[in-house]
CSV table of C-alpha atoms and ligand atoms in Angstrom, one decimal:
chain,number,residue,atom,x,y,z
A,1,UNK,CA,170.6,80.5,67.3
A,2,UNK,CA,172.0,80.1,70.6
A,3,UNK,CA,172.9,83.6,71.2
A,4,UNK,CA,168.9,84.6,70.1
A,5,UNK,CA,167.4,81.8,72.5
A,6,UNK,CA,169.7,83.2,75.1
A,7,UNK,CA,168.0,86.7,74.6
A,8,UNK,CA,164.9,85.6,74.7
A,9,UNK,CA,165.5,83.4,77.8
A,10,UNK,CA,166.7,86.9,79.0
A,11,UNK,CA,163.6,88.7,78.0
A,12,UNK,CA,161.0,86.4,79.3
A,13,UNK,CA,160.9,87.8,83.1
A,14,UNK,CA,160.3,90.9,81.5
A,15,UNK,CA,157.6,89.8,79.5
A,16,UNK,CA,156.0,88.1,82.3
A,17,UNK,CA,156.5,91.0,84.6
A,18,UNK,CA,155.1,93.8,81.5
A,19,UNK,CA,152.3,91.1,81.4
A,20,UNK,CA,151.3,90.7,84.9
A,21,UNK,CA,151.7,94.8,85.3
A,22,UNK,CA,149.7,95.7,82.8
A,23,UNK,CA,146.9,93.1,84.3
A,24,UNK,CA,147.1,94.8,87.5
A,25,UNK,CA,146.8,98.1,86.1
A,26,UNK,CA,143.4,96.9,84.3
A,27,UNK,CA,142.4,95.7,87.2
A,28,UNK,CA,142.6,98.7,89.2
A,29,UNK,CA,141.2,101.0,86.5
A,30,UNK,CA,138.6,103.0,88.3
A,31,UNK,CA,135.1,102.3,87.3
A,32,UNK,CA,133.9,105.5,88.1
A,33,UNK,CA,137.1,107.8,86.7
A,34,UNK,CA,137.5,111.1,87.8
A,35,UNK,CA,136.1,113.9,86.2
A,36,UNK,CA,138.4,116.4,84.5
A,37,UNK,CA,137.0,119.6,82.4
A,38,UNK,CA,136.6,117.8,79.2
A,39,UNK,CA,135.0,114.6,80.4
A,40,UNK,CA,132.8,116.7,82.6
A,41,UNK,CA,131.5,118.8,79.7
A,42,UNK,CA,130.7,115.5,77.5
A,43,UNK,CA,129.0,114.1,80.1
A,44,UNK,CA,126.7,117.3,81.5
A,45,UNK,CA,125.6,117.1,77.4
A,46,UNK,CA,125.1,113.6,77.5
A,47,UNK,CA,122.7,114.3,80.5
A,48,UNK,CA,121.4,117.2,79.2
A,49,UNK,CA,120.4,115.4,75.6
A,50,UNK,CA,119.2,112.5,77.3
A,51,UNK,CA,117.1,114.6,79.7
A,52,UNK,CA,115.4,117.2,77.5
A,53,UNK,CA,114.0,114.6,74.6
A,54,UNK,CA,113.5,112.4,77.3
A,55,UNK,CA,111.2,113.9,80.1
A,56,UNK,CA,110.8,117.3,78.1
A,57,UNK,CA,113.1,120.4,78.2
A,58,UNK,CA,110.7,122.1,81.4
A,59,UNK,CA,112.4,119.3,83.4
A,60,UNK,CA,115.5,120.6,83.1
A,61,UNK,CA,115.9,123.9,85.5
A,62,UNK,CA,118.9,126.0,85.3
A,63,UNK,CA,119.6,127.3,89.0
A,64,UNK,CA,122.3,129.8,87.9
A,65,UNK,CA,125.8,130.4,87.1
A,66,UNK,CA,128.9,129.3,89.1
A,67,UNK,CA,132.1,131.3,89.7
A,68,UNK,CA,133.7,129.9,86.5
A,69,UNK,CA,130.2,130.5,84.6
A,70,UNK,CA,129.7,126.9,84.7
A,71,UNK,CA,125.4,125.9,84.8
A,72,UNK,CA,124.5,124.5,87.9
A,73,UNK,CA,121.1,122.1,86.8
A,74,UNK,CA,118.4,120.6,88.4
A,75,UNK,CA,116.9,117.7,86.9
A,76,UNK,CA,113.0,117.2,87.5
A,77,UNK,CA,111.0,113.8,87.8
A,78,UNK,CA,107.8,113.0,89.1
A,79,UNK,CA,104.4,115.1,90.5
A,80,UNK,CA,102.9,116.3,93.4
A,81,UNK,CA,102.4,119.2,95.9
A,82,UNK,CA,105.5,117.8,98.0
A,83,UNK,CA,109.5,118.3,96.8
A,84,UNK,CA,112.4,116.2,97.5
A,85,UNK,CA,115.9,117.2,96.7
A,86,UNK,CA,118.8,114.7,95.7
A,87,UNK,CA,122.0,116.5,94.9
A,88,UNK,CA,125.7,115.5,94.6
A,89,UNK,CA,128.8,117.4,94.0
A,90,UNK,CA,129.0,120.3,96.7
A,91,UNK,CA,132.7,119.2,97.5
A,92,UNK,CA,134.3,118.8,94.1
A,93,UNK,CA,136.8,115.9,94.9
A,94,UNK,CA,134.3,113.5,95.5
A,95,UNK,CA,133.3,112.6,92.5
A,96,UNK,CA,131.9,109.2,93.6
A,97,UNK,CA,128.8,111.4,94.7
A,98,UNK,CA,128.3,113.2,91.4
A,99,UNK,CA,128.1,109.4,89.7
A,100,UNK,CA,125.7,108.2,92.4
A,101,UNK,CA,123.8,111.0,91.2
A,102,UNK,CA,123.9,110.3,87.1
A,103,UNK,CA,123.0,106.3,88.2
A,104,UNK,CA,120.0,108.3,90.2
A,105,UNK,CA,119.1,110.4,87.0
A,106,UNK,CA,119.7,107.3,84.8
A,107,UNK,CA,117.0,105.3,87.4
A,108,UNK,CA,114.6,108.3,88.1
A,109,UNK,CA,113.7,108.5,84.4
A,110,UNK,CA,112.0,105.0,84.3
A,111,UNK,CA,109.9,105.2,87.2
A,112,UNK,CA,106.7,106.9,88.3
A,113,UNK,CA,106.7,109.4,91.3
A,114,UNK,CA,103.2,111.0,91.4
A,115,UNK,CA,102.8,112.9,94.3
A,116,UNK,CA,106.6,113.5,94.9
A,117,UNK,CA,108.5,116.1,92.9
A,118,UNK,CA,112.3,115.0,93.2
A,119,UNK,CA,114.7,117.4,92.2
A,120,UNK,CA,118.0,115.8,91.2
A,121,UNK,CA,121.4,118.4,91.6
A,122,UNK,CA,123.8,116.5,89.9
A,123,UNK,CA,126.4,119.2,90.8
A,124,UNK,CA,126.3,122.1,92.7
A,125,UNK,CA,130.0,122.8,92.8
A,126,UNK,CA,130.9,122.3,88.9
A,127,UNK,CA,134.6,124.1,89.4
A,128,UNK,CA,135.9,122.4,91.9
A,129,UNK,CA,134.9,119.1,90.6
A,130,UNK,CA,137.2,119.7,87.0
A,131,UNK,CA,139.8,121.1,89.4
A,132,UNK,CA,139.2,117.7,91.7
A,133,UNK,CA,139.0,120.6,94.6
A,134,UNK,CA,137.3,120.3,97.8
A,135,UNK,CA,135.9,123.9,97.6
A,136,UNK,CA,134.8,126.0,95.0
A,137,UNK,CA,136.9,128.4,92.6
A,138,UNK,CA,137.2,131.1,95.2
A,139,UNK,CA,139.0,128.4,97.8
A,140,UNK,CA,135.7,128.1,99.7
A,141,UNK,CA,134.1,125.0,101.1
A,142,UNK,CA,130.5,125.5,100.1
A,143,UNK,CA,129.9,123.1,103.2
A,144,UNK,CA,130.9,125.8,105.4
A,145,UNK,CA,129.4,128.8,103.8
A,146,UNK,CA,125.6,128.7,104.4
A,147,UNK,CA,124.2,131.0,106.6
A,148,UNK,CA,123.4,129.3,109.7
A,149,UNK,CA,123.7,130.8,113.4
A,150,UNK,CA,126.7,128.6,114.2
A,151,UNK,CA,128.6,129.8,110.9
A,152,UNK,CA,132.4,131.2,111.8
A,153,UNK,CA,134.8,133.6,110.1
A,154,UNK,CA,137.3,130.9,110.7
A,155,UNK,CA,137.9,127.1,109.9
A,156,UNK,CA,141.1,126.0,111.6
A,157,UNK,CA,141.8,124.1,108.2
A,158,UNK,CA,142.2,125.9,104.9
A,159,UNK,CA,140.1,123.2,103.3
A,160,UNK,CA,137.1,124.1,104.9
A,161,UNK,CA,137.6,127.9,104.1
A,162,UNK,CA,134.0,129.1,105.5
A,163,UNK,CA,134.4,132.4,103.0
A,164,UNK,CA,134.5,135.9,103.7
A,165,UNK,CA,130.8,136.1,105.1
A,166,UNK,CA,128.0,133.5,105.7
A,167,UNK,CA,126.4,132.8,102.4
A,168,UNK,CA,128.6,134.7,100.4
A,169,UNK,CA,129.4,131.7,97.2
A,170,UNK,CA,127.1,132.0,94.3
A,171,UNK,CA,126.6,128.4,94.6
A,172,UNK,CA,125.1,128.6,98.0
A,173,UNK,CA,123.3,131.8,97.3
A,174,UNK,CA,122.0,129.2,94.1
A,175,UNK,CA,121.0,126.6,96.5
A,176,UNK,CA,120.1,128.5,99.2
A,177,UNK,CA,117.7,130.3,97.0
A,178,UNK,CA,116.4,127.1,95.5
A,179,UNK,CA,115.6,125.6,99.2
A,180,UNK,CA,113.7,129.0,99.6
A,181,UNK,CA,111.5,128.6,96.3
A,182,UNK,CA,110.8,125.0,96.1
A,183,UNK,CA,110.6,124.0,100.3
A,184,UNK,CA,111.7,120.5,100.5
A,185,UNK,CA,110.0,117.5,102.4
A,186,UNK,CA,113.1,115.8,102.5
A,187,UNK,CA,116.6,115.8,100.9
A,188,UNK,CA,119.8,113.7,100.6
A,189,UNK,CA,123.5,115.3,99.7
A,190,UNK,CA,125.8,112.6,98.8
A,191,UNK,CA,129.5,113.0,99.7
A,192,UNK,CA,132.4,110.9,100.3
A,193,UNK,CA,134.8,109.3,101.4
A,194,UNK,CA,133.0,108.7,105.7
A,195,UNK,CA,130.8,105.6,104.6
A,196,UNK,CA,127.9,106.3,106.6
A,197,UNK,CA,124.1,107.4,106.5
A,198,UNK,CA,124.8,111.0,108.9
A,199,UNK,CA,121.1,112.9,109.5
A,200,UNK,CA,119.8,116.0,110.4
A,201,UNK,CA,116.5,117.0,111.9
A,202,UNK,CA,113.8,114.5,112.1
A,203,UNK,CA,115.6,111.6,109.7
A,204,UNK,CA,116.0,108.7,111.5
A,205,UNK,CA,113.4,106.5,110.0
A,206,UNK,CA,115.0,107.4,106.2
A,207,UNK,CA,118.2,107.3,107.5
A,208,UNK,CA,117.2,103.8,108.7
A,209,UNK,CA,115.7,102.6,105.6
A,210,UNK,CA,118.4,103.7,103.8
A,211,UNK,CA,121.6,102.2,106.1
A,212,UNK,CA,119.9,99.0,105.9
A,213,UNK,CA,120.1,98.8,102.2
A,214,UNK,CA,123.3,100.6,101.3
A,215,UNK,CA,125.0,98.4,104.7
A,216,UNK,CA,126.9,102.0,106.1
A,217,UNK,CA,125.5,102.8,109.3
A,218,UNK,CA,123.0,105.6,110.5
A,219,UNK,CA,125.0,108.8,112.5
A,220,UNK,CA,123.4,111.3,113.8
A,221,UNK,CA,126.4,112.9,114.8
A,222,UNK,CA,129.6,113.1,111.9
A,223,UNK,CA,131.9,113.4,115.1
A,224,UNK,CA,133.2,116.7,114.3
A,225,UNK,CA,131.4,120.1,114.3
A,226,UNK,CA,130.2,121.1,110.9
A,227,UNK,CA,129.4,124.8,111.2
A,228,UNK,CA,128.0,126.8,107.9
A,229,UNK,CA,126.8,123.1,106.2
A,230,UNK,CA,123.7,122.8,104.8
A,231,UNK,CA,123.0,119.8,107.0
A,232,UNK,CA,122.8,122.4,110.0
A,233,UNK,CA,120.9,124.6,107.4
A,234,UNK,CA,118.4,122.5,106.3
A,235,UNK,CA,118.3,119.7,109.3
A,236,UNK,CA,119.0,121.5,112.1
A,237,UNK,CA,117.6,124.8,112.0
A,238,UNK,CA,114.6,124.3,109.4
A,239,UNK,CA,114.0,120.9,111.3
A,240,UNK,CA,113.2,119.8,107.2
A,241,UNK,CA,114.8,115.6,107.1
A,242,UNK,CA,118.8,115.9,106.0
A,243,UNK,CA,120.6,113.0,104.7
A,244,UNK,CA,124.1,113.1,104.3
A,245,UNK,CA,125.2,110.3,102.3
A,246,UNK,CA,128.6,109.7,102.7
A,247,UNK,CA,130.3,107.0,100.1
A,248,UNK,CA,133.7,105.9,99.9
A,249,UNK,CA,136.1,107.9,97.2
A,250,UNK,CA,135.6,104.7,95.0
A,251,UNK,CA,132.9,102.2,95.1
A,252,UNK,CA,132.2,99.3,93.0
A,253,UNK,CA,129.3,98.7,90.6
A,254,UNK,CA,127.5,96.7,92.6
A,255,UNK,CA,127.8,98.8,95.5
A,256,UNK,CA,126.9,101.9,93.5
A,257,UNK,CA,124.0,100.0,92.7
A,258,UNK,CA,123.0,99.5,96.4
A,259,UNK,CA,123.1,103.1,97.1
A,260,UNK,CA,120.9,103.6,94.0
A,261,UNK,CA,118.2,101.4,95.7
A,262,UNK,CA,118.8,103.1,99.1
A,263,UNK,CA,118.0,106.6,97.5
A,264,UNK,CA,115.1,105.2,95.7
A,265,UNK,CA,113.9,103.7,99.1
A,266,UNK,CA,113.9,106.5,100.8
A,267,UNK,CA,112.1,108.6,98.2
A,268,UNK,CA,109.5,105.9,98.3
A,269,UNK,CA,109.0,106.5,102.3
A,270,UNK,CA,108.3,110.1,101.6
A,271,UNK,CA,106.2,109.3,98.8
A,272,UNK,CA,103.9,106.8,101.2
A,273,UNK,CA,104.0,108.8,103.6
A,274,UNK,CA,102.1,111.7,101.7
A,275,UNK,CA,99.8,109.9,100.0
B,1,ZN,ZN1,131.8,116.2,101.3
């Protein structure tokens, strides 16, 4: 008896410390995990089932094929003679963005848009986010690789590998292609990890609206040049409204939420100030 009461006595830090670990570890479980192949392909499905019985299969749009032969969607809500563009998921590690974007599908199916037509990317770099890369399968940043005037051969750092030639991804020939079709009013690209509401072209007053509500301030300016992105594409050179909403890598519910509303607001700005 004593020699078992000893034992325990012995054990009982143990227990306390396996206790208190596994606690921790429960409490630091991401909300928001990180994507990996299999997870990605249940929850495209979910999106896609959801989606098609939901708002009706034209809704759905498949923009093409990526590198990998992954689909790169677009999701469709709302009406009108005016487009907006939400997307997510250009750099493939921040995966933060692509579930700001599934919360935005999620939202974008209860409510009524009727003179906006919002087009929701969910993804437009599908490899790199089941690798958890930056850039797409062929080591490029997609953010670098648009063909604007200031685009360069050369990066400095590998992880913004502009690519062989302006434009020459199949996911930015995709979205290039879809900003060519559909001409945007406005558009948002979510990002991470910067925490801030960064604009192109004439933006201020959405990037105002939607620092206010998501509490990261307005930039115009990242602080560092960002040659080849579609920011400079879009905002700069086709003067069309950019926002580049950068979250942090992991962001609680209720912050999530916030940036939910601050998309919505936005959406609702161009909305009023069509009709
Ligand atoms: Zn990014």
């Amino acid at each position: 008896m004593l020699s078992r009461s000893l034992i325990h006595k012995s054990r009982a830090p143990f227990v306390i410390f396996l206790a208190l670990f596994l606690i921790v570890c429960a409490g630091h479980k991401p909300t928001y995990p990180p994507f990996t192949e299999k997870s990605y392909d249940q929850v495209v499905e979910n999106w896609l089932q959801r989606f098609s019985s939901k708002q009706g299969a034209d809704s759905l749009v498949l923009l093409g094929t990526s590198t990998q032969d992954r689909p790169i969607w677009a999701h469709r809500f709302g009406q009108g003679s005016r487009t907006a563009l939400v997307m997510g998921g250009i750099h493939g590690d921040e995966h933060s963005s692509v579930w700001l974007m599934s919360m935005c599908l999620d939202t974008l199916a209860f409510m009524d848009f009727d003179s906006v037509k919002i087009y929701v990317i969910p993804v437009a770099n599908p490899d790199g986010l089941v690798k958890n890369t930056r850039q797409n399968a062929n080591k490029v940043d997609l953010n670098r690789n648009f063909p604007t005037a200031n685009w360069k051969p050369s990066a400095g750092e590998r992880s913004y590998a502009p690519g062989p030639f302006a434009g020459s991804e199949i996911e930015t020939q995709i979205l290039v292609r879809f900003l060519s079709e559909h001409q945007p009013a406005f558009i948002i690209t979510a990002h991470a990890p910067l925490a801030c509401v960064n604009y192109d072209g004439p933006a201020e007053n959405y990037a105002a609206v939607m620092a206010e509500i998501s509490g990261y301030p307005a930039k115009s300016d990242i602080g560092y040049p960002t040659p080849g992105s579609m920011g400079t594409f879009t905002g700069d050179e086709r003067q069309i409204p950019t926002i580049t909403l950068e979250l942090q890598k992991i962001e609680s519910p209720e912050r999530m939420h916030d940036h939910v509303r601050a998309v919505l607001a936005a959406l609702k700005l161009l909305q009023n100030q069509i009709s």
